[in-house]
């Protein structure tokens, strides 16, 4: 458990991004002063005053449980080491530096390598965090008889989170976050992260995404449907992955899994085309097969855990969000013309049907357009439409207008929420729930999209603010990213971390974050005892608290998207 602050008890408190600031980024530190006092920025070495300003007074905020003030020195851009001085109080030293987020971005990507299943993690790539290949046993389709139905080889992919399950919907989602990051700002991904494929001519972000895509392809059935997940019946205890040798089951297809598989294979086909044409064709054909299945099965195929299965459910009462996204990716990818030789004779009928449904879901207000999560994927459809060359021809002018409307509508809503927050972050009380890091990074991603699309700086600033929170500008003065920031995630709910006997935590893992809804027994018992009642305080760095301190691939991929854009 780790919640302590380096600052003395009675002194004023300073809440800031523990990784430091970028010269071109906004710069704001929250202080526990409550008056509109003057503040100054001091050179940490010489003590010289470099900048002066006045704190913005604020009132007690029920989300943070404190009254606080903001010191904004965004227009000061000189790299160096500084302290903030208010009254007789001095903040700890912090930096303004060009490369403040470079290592962070690399580690956020490298995390996925450590989640790899079905291959040995070797010392030359994994350092001390090695393990032999895991979960290589064949998997039995759930409810089938092994004497008549042969078990299948579905090795590979990433462990979803702190558990060893592999689930199609969050897997496809995470890959898409990575692919969009690459597709929208490829210039940011020239760096490598020392994985087995490094140096093969393909950027490492795509190499890593491909590890999951290969597994997704194994999860597809010959009729185009896709298994919802492959897991043991129960979560393993805290053991290393290679020790988890219980029987693996393939749980039945859901229309969410099929639609998300379709969407991500269509998107990946478009992006991998420049690097490996044969692979792109394979992805396209797999996507087309699943698309056909969706068209022939317009009904919702839900997924519920059978009674004897206790691993993650990733259920959802509708598949319209997923179908919207799948339709968008299909329409965009076929319009590139690059897969013309693979198109079937009835492509015009297929395109017409897909477009009609895409349009219906676009107009449907109940299908959310701002979400990049596994429950709702409408935000991905929005990215697909907005950043598509020749969008109006492919998606029709009214649909593009709808996408533009929602982009502005939600991004402006987040700006307003940020404006009203004493810590400058667009996170409402009810959003301090399981995976609040995703809630916040989702909004930051949306702001990145709005900034790219409109060029308006306020959206970029809001995205920085969200990252500042994740990296320490919160009431706990805690960085939710392991290995980044003086006070950072050390004891996550992550089986290998608990079982490996190594003291150090692998850098670059994002914790689920503050959650005031008491979703696990330890959190329920300890949070009130520790006096943590304000939503932003509701967090403990303890691996027992799975609803606060688990790690997950989609918490990393959203943070990766944001950090890479802003770095
Ligand atoms: O991230 C998921 C969170 O939004 C849900 O509230 C929670 C309970 O259904 O499940 C989380 O997902 C977990 C999944 O079910 C199994 N692997 C670990 C995931 C992260 O906690
Ligand atoms: Zn494994």
XYZ file of C-alpha atoms and ligand atoms in Angstrom:
589
model
C 0.000 0.000 0.000
C 1.465 3.356 -0.874
C -0.249 6.667 -0.505
C 2.309 8.765 1.340
C 3.525 12.076 0.096
C 7.090 13.313 0.270
C 5.885 16.647 1.644
C 5.803 17.458 5.392
C 2.401 17.102 7.057
C 1.534 20.705 7.869
C 3.167 22.409 4.942
C 1.155 23.524 1.949
C 0.624 20.801 -0.601
C 1.432 20.950 -4.267
C -0.288 18.619 -6.711
C 1.393 18.255 -10.060
C 2.450 15.965 -12.866
C 5.410 14.114 -11.331
C 7.020 13.597 -14.731
C 7.319 17.291 -15.370
C 6.050 19.543 -18.110
C 6.731 19.940 -21.797
C 7.841 23.422 -22.927
C 4.996 23.575 -25.476
C 2.355 22.189 -23.098
C 0.128 23.894 -20.544
C 1.596 24.035 -17.029
C -0.593 24.042 -13.971
C 0.037 23.065 -10.356
C -2.782 22.795 -7.836
C -1.922 24.046 -4.342
C -3.634 23.633 -0.987
C -3.642 27.422 -0.501
C -7.174 28.721 -0.609
C -6.624 32.456 -1.193
C -5.767 34.293 -4.335
C -2.150 34.661 -3.153
C 0.749 35.570 -5.406
C 3.028 32.729 -6.507
C 6.423 32.642 -8.130
C 8.419 30.160 -10.086
C 12.001 29.808 -8.832
C 14.973 28.351 -10.623
C 15.705 25.263 -8.495
C 19.462 25.825 -8.550
C 19.882 29.567 -8.250
C 16.626 30.454 -6.511
C 16.090 33.247 -9.043
C 12.485 34.244 -9.693
C 11.601 33.316 -13.286
C 7.894 33.978 -13.393
C 5.189 35.393 -11.138
C 1.442 35.031 -11.067
C -1.594 34.879 -8.835
C -3.386 31.753 -7.645
C -6.980 31.365 -8.768
C -9.083 30.939 -5.648
C -11.604 28.091 -5.487
C -14.100 26.571 -3.087
C -14.322 23.212 -1.387
C -14.764 20.607 -4.098
C -16.778 17.525 -3.130
C -14.839 15.441 -5.663
C -11.458 16.200 -4.104
C -12.631 16.859 -0.551
C -10.462 19.976 -0.345
C -10.424 23.646 -1.249
C -7.494 24.416 -3.516
C -6.016 26.954 -5.885
C -4.389 26.753 -9.287
C -1.024 28.164 -10.280
C -0.951 28.459 -14.041
C 2.348 29.286 -15.732
C 1.612 27.865 -19.175
C 3.219 30.788 -20.961
C 6.570 30.115 -19.280
C 8.405 27.812 -21.677
C 12.086 27.738 -20.684
C 13.370 24.205 -20.005
C 14.942 23.700 -16.584
C 14.331 22.640 -12.969
C 12.007 24.717 -10.858
C 10.095 25.057 -7.616
C 6.875 26.888 -7.003
C 6.945 29.348 -4.129
C 3.794 30.525 -2.328
C 4.026 32.440 0.950
C 6.754 30.655 2.917
C 6.143 27.316 1.171
C 8.241 25.765 -1.562
C 7.101 22.907 -3.771
C 9.332 19.925 -4.541
C 11.512 20.347 -7.632
C 9.896 19.708 -10.999
C 11.132 20.061 -14.531
C 10.184 21.592 -17.837
C 11.898 19.491 -20.508
C 11.564 18.597 -24.185
C 11.479 14.859 -23.677
C 9.393 14.552 -20.514
C 7.051 11.953 -22.051
C 9.365 9.949 -24.300
C 10.200 7.154 -21.854
C 6.600 7.107 -20.676
C 5.301 6.546 -24.199
C 7.836 3.780 -24.858
C 6.973 1.976 -21.636
C 3.230 2.282 -22.225
C 3.797 0.419 -25.500
C 6.280 -2.089 -24.101
C 3.650 -3.131 -21.532
C 1.891 -5.196 -24.196
C 4.968 -7.317 -24.722
C 4.825 -8.235 -21.028
C 1.181 -9.259 -21.482
C 2.060 -11.686 -24.297
C 0.648 -15.168 -23.850
C 1.850 -18.337 -25.520
C 5.463 -17.336 -26.047
C 8.556 -17.272 -23.907
C 9.513 -13.847 -22.555
C 13.291 -13.870 -22.951
C 15.876 -11.904 -20.950
C 17.072 -9.998 -24.012
C 13.612 -8.416 -24.290
C 12.102 -8.825 -20.834
C 15.108 -8.194 -18.567
C 14.427 -9.943 -15.273
C 10.697 -10.309 -15.990
C 11.048 -13.558 -17.933
C 8.749 -16.568 -18.095
C 8.339 -19.644 -20.295
C 5.507 -19.891 -22.839
C 2.131 -20.081 -21.087
C -1.413 -21.251 -21.924
C -0.280 -23.339 -24.876
C -2.763 -26.116 -24.105
C -5.579 -26.654 -26.631
C -8.946 -25.090 -25.778
C -12.250 -26.941 -25.715
C -15.322 -25.175 -27.166
C -17.536 -24.782 -24.103
C -20.290 -27.377 -23.775
C -18.843 -29.712 -26.404
C -17.727 -33.275 -25.885
C -13.976 -33.783 -26.411
C -14.646 -37.218 -27.886
C -16.605 -35.683 -30.771
C -15.323 -32.092 -30.936
C -11.577 -31.665 -31.073
C -10.042 -28.945 -28.889
C -8.499 -26.012 -30.778
C -5.214 -24.192 -30.871
C -5.848 -20.559 -29.971
C -2.478 -19.729 -28.437
C -1.101 -16.208 -28.434
C -2.520 -12.748 -27.850
C -2.186 -10.750 -24.655
C -3.425 -11.529 -21.182
C -6.274 -9.069 -20.793
C -5.344 -7.630 -17.465
C -4.170 -8.858 -14.061
C -5.936 -12.133 -14.872
C -4.924 -14.589 -17.599
C -8.122 -14.416 -19.646
C -8.062 -13.502 -23.328
C -11.224 -11.768 -24.453
C -12.044 -10.752 -28.024
C -13.907 -7.499 -27.366
C -11.294 -5.718 -25.226
C -8.560 -7.229 -27.401
C -10.012 -5.819 -30.623
C -10.615 -2.499 -28.906
C -7.047 -2.203 -27.670
C -5.600 -3.047 -31.068
C -7.804 -0.377 -32.607
C -6.559 2.272 -30.167
C -3.010 1.403 -31.247
C -3.889 1.352 -34.937
C -5.636 4.716 -34.739
C -2.702 6.217 -32.882
C -0.494 5.025 -35.728
C -2.900 5.982 -38.510
C -3.538 9.483 -37.151
C 0.008 10.429 -36.111
C 2.488 7.927 -37.563
C 5.384 10.369 -37.140
C 5.245 9.748 -33.384
C 6.012 6.050 -33.748
C 9.528 6.044 -35.103
C 10.774 4.663 -31.767
C 11.397 0.998 -30.994
C 10.821 -0.945 -27.776
C 13.109 -3.954 -28.094
C 10.611 -6.703 -28.858
C 11.427 -9.812 -30.910
C 10.181 -8.191 -34.151
C 12.093 -4.910 -33.712
C 14.013 -3.963 -36.849
C 11.835 -5.924 -39.295
C 10.866 -2.780 -41.182
C 7.471 -2.389 -39.505
C 7.018 0.137 -36.651
C 6.952 -1.567 -33.251
C 3.474 -0.298 -32.452
C 2.215 -2.329 -35.430
C 4.451 -5.290 -34.604
C 2.942 -5.450 -31.148
C -0.628 -4.981 -32.419
C -0.028 -7.856 -34.835
C 0.724 -10.217 -31.965
C -2.882 -9.739 -30.823
C -4.312 -9.710 -34.357
C -2.770 -13.122 -35.039
C -4.563 -14.454 -31.994
C -7.834 -12.765 -32.976
C -7.627 -14.563 -36.331
C -7.374 -17.879 -34.448
C -10.561 -17.019 -32.546
C -12.676 -16.922 -35.726
C -14.853 -19.900 -36.686
C -15.266 -21.075 -40.267
C -18.763 -19.526 -40.510
C -17.370 -16.069 -39.695
C -18.549 -15.966 -36.094
C -15.950 -15.343 -33.381
C -15.577 -16.876 -29.936
C -16.244 -14.345 -27.189
C -13.272 -15.390 -25.065
C -10.848 -18.127 -24.113
C -10.279 -18.585 -20.402
C -10.162 -21.180 -17.664
C -13.462 -21.601 -15.803
C -12.209 -19.585 -12.834
C -9.496 -16.978 -12.460
C -6.158 -18.522 -11.480
C -4.735 -17.775 -8.030
C -1.655 -15.532 -7.833
C 0.664 -17.845 -9.771
C 2.927 -17.323 -12.773
C 1.160 -17.778 -16.141
C 3.041 -20.968 -17.064
C 1.759 -22.526 -13.824
C -1.839 -21.904 -14.830
C -2.452 -25.242 -16.563
C -6.190 -25.657 -15.914
C -8.388 -26.557 -18.870
C -9.059 -23.704 -21.296
C -12.547 -23.151 -22.694
C -13.686 -21.279 -25.768
C -16.896 -19.487 -24.861
C -19.618 -19.045 -27.499
C -19.631 -16.256 -30.065
C -21.424 -12.981 -29.342
C -22.405 -10.385 -31.909
C -20.244 -7.852 -30.035
C -17.193 -10.050 -30.542
C -18.056 -10.678 -34.206
C -18.621 -6.992 -34.949
C -15.503 -5.823 -33.138
C -13.477 -8.512 -34.900
C -14.865 -7.282 -38.228
C -14.064 -3.668 -37.417
C -10.517 -4.224 -36.296
C -9.540 -6.642 -39.076
C -10.910 -4.178 -41.660
C -8.977 -1.326 -40.069
C -5.820 -3.427 -39.757
C -6.039 -4.564 -43.394
C -5.926 -0.917 -44.455
C -2.932 -0.116 -42.268
C -0.848 -3.284 -42.752
C -1.226 -3.054 -46.503
C 1.864 -0.816 -46.740
C 4.009 -3.322 -44.824
C 2.789 -6.806 -45.700
C 0.275 -7.193 -48.504
C -0.361 -10.889 -47.951
C -1.134 -10.286 -44.300
C -3.412 -7.355 -45.162
C -5.315 -9.583 -47.593
C -5.701 -12.253 -44.936
C -7.105 -9.701 -42.494
C -9.462 -8.354 -45.128
C -10.813 -11.779 -46.032
C -11.323 -12.676 -42.386
C -13.148 -9.394 -41.834
C -15.346 -9.949 -44.863
C -16.340 -13.407 -43.641
C -17.405 -11.982 -40.275
C -19.195 -9.106 -41.942
C -21.251 -11.594 -43.943
C -22.126 -13.412 -40.760
C -23.331 -10.137 -39.224
C -25.487 -9.360 -42.250
C -27.022 -12.802 -42.201
C -27.617 -12.514 -38.439
C -29.044 -9.057 -37.816
C -30.249 -10.205 -34.386
C -28.351 -9.423 -31.190
C -26.324 -12.384 -29.952
C -25.608 -11.643 -26.307
C -22.920 -13.138 -24.135
C -23.532 -14.190 -20.548
C -21.181 -16.265 -18.455
C -22.497 -19.798 -17.989
C -23.049 -20.680 -14.312
C -19.755 -22.523 -14.008
C -17.637 -19.712 -15.440
C -16.350 -16.865 -13.281
C -13.888 -15.051 -15.515
C -14.609 -11.608 -16.993
C -17.932 -11.365 -18.798
C -17.547 -8.266 -20.947
C -21.264 -8.427 -21.639
C -23.390 -5.604 -22.987
C -27.138 -5.345 -23.671
C -26.789 -4.180 -27.276
C -24.477 -4.571 -30.254
C -25.487 -1.455 -32.189
C -22.355 0.442 -31.148
C -20.193 -2.423 -32.359
C -22.128 -2.789 -35.617
C -21.839 0.943 -36.267
C -18.096 0.743 -35.896
C -17.782 -2.411 -38.038
C -19.819 -0.826 -40.835
C -17.692 2.312 -40.803
C -14.384 0.421 -41.035
C -15.673 -1.810 -43.814
C -16.939 1.108 -45.910
C -13.706 3.024 -45.495
C -11.420 0.096 -46.245
C -13.181 -1.069 -49.406
C -13.151 2.512 -50.673
C -9.337 2.485 -50.739
C -9.586 0.290 -53.835
C -6.676 -1.760 -52.546
C -8.740 -4.869 -51.964
C -10.705 -4.762 -55.225
C -9.300 -8.092 -56.354
C -10.754 -9.744 -53.231
C -14.262 -8.333 -53.538
C -17.063 -10.851 -54.107
C -19.590 -10.558 -56.940
C -22.330 -9.355 -54.626
C -20.228 -6.496 -53.231
C -22.742 -3.821 -54.321
C -25.545 -5.494 -52.394
C -23.287 -5.910 -49.371
C -22.170 -2.294 -49.502
C -25.739 -1.063 -49.758
C -26.898 -3.138 -46.801
C -23.935 -2.109 -44.688
C -24.413 1.536 -45.536
C -28.131 1.448 -44.666
C -27.379 0.013 -41.224
C -24.408 2.268 -40.663
C -26.616 5.259 -41.445
C -29.364 4.005 -39.120
C -26.942 3.592 -36.220
C -25.334 6.947 -36.952
C -28.718 8.671 -36.694
C -29.760 6.652 -33.633
C -29.160 8.886 -30.625
C -29.024 5.933 -28.250
C -25.800 4.819 -29.899
C -23.158 6.902 -28.146
C -20.648 8.597 -30.376
C -18.013 9.594 -27.838
C -16.855 6.296 -26.420
C -13.693 4.328 -27.069
C -14.471 1.601 -24.545
C -15.361 -2.064 -24.856
C -19.004 -1.350 -23.967
C -19.498 1.427 -26.445
C -17.403 1.833 -29.546
C -19.160 4.710 -31.332
C -16.152 6.969 -30.814
C -14.112 4.677 -33.054
C -16.726 4.988 -35.796
C -16.444 8.751 -35.401
C -12.648 8.621 -35.830
C -13.121 6.383 -38.848
C -15.469 8.842 -40.552
C -13.839 12.130 -39.557
C -10.308 11.251 -40.584
C -11.242 9.440 -43.768
C -10.075 10.964 -47.050
C -13.096 11.584 -49.249
C -15.451 10.940 -46.331
C -18.513 12.562 -47.887
C -18.449 10.289 -50.914
C -18.046 7.184 -48.787
C -20.292 8.000 -45.820
C -22.617 10.663 -47.331
C -22.649 14.330 -46.384
C -25.391 14.009 -43.722
C -23.482 11.258 -41.904
C -20.257 13.264 -41.966
C -22.197 16.245 -40.614
C -23.519 14.096 -37.769
C -19.983 12.998 -36.957
C -18.778 16.611 -36.944
C -21.692 17.629 -34.763
C -20.904 14.988 -32.135
C -17.207 15.767 -32.174
C -17.854 19.373 -31.239
C -20.742 18.558 -28.956
C -18.799 16.180 -26.735
C -15.432 17.910 -26.882
C -17.082 21.181 -25.788
C -18.910 19.329 -23.037
C -15.548 18.078 -21.735
C -14.104 21.588 -21.875
C -16.986 22.779 -19.751
C -16.513 19.941 -17.258
C -12.806 20.783 -17.093
C -13.614 24.432 -16.506
C -15.779 23.518 -13.533
C -13.212 21.192 -11.967
C -10.840 22.424 -9.267
C -8.151 20.131 -10.732
C -8.976 20.980 -14.381
C -10.134 17.504 -15.355
C -13.392 16.509 -17.037
C -14.356 13.695 -14.668
C -17.721 13.783 -12.907
C -18.368 12.169 -9.525
C -20.087 9.113 -11.038
C -17.139 8.577 -13.329
C -14.893 7.658 -10.395
C -15.806 4.047 -10.977
C -14.024 0.827 -11.970
C -11.467 1.867 -14.581
C -11.746 5.634 -14.051
C -8.388 5.909 -15.830
C -10.139 4.738 -18.999
C -13.008 7.191 -18.467
C -10.516 10.028 -18.310
C -8.207 8.821 -21.089
C -11.286 8.260 -23.270
C -12.103 11.950 -22.922
C -8.479 12.879 -23.521
C -8.483 10.800 -26.731
C -11.618 12.556 -27.807
C -9.982 15.921 -27.163
C -6.971 14.823 -29.219
C -9.329 14.018 -32.095
C -11.034 17.398 -31.678
C -7.677 19.163 -31.646
C -6.512 17.365 -34.779
C -9.766 18.058 -36.564
C -10.310 21.701 -35.606
C -6.834 22.909 -34.625
C -8.339 24.601 -31.556
C -5.787 24.681 -28.764
C -8.287 24.392 -25.898
C -8.820 20.707 -26.777
C -5.100 19.974 -26.703
C -4.835 21.689 -23.315
C -7.638 19.533 -21.949
C -5.854 16.365 -23.111
C -2.700 17.495 -21.274
C -4.749 18.121 -18.170
C -6.046 14.560 -18.230
C -2.531 13.196 -18.516
C -1.373 15.488 -15.694
C -3.972 13.864 -13.462
C -2.845 10.361 -14.368
C 0.773 11.283 -13.648
C 0.291 12.832 -10.238
C -1.874 15.936 -10.314
C -4.475 14.331 -8.082
C -5.167 14.569 -4.360
C -3.030 11.475 -3.697
C -0.038 13.029 -5.489
C 0.247 9.618 -7.076
C 1.221 8.512 -10.570
C -1.062 5.749 -11.826
C 1.666 4.632 -14.242
C 4.257 2.279 -12.751
C 7.855 3.435 -12.856
C 6.932 6.987 -13.860
C 6.954 9.617 -11.133
C 8.498 9.586 -7.642
C 5.328 8.170 -6.098
C 3.919 5.655 -8.579
C 2.029 2.366 -8.945
C 3.977 -0.457 -7.292
C 1.606 -3.170 -6.124
C -0.982 -3.729 -8.883
C -3.503 -6.532 -9.033
C -1.437 -8.356 -11.645
C -0.727 -12.052 -11.202
C 2.849 -12.150 -12.528
C 3.820 -9.083 -10.491
C 2.635 -10.705 -7.283
C 4.012 -14.164 -8.114
C 7.402 -13.411 -9.694
C 9.289 -12.818 -6.439
C 10.842 -9.653 -7.888
C 10.541 -6.480 -5.801
C 10.575 -4.057 -8.703
C 7.455 -3.363 -10.720
C 7.706 -3.368 -14.519
C 7.443 0.249 -15.713
C 4.618 1.479 -17.946
C 1.534 -0.222 -16.485
C -1.601 1.876 -15.907
C -3.835 1.155 -12.903
C -7.640 1.219 -13.163
C -7.643 4.137 -10.730
C -9.813 5.856 -8.143
C -13.231 4.273 -7.686
C -15.641 5.428 -4.985
C -18.185 2.663 -5.588
C -16.590 -0.067 -3.441
C -16.516 -2.834 -6.037
C -14.184 -5.148 -4.141
C -14.201 -6.312 -0.508
C -10.794 -4.895 0.451
C -11.599 -1.487 -0.991
C -14.924 -1.552 0.800
C -13.273 -2.276 4.109
C -10.152 -0.136 3.819
C -11.206 3.047 2.035
C -13.513 4.291 4.832
C -11.013 3.185 7.508
C -8.306 5.223 5.845
C -10.635 8.219 5.678
C -10.733 8.087 1.903
C -14.202 9.303 1.073
C -13.790 11.985 -1.574
C -13.966 10.246 -4.987
C -10.493 11.371 -6.059
C -9.042 9.860 -2.863
C -10.705 6.461 -3.311
C -7.677 4.471 -4.290
C -5.169 2.167 -2.585
C -2.006 0.779 -4.179
C -2.681 -2.761 -2.981
C -3.014 -5.848 -5.187
C -6.016 -7.084 -3.217
C -8.042 -4.132 -4.472
C -8.894 -5.464 -7.903
C -11.479 -2.758 -8.571
C -8.896 -0.012 -7.963
C -5.534 -1.399 -8.760
C -5.784 -3.924 -11.556
C -3.980 -3.263 -14.811
C -5.605 -3.834 -18.219
C -4.575 -3.609 -21.862
C -7.190 -0.970 -22.750
C -6.168 1.262 -19.840
C -2.680 1.215 -21.327
C -3.703 1.700 -24.945
C -5.795 4.802 -24.262
C -2.964 6.344 -22.213
C -0.520 5.386 -24.968
C -2.656 7.137 -27.592
C -2.765 10.330 -25.542
C 0.883 10.349 -24.410
C 2.158 9.668 -27.928
C 0.139 12.546 -29.351
C 1.246 14.998 -26.692
C 4.914 13.989 -26.376
O -12.732 -3.071 -17.012
C -13.900 -3.732 -16.595
C -14.735 -2.788 -15.773
O -15.149 -1.698 -16.552
C -15.936 -3.538 -15.205
O -16.644 -2.676 -14.347
C -15.463 -4.776 -14.460
C -16.590 -5.598 -13.870
O -17.374 -6.153 -14.841
O -14.696 -5.600 -15.311
C -13.545 -4.970 -15.792
O -12.890 -5.839 -16.633
C -12.161 -6.885 -16.043
C -12.568 -8.136 -16.802
O -13.895 -8.458 -16.526
C -11.658 -9.314 -16.531
N -10.275 -8.957 -16.676
C -9.882 -7.836 -15.849
C -10.673 -6.621 -16.239
C -10.171 -5.372 -15.518
O -10.532 -5.317 -14.179
Zn -0.691 -16.998 -21.038
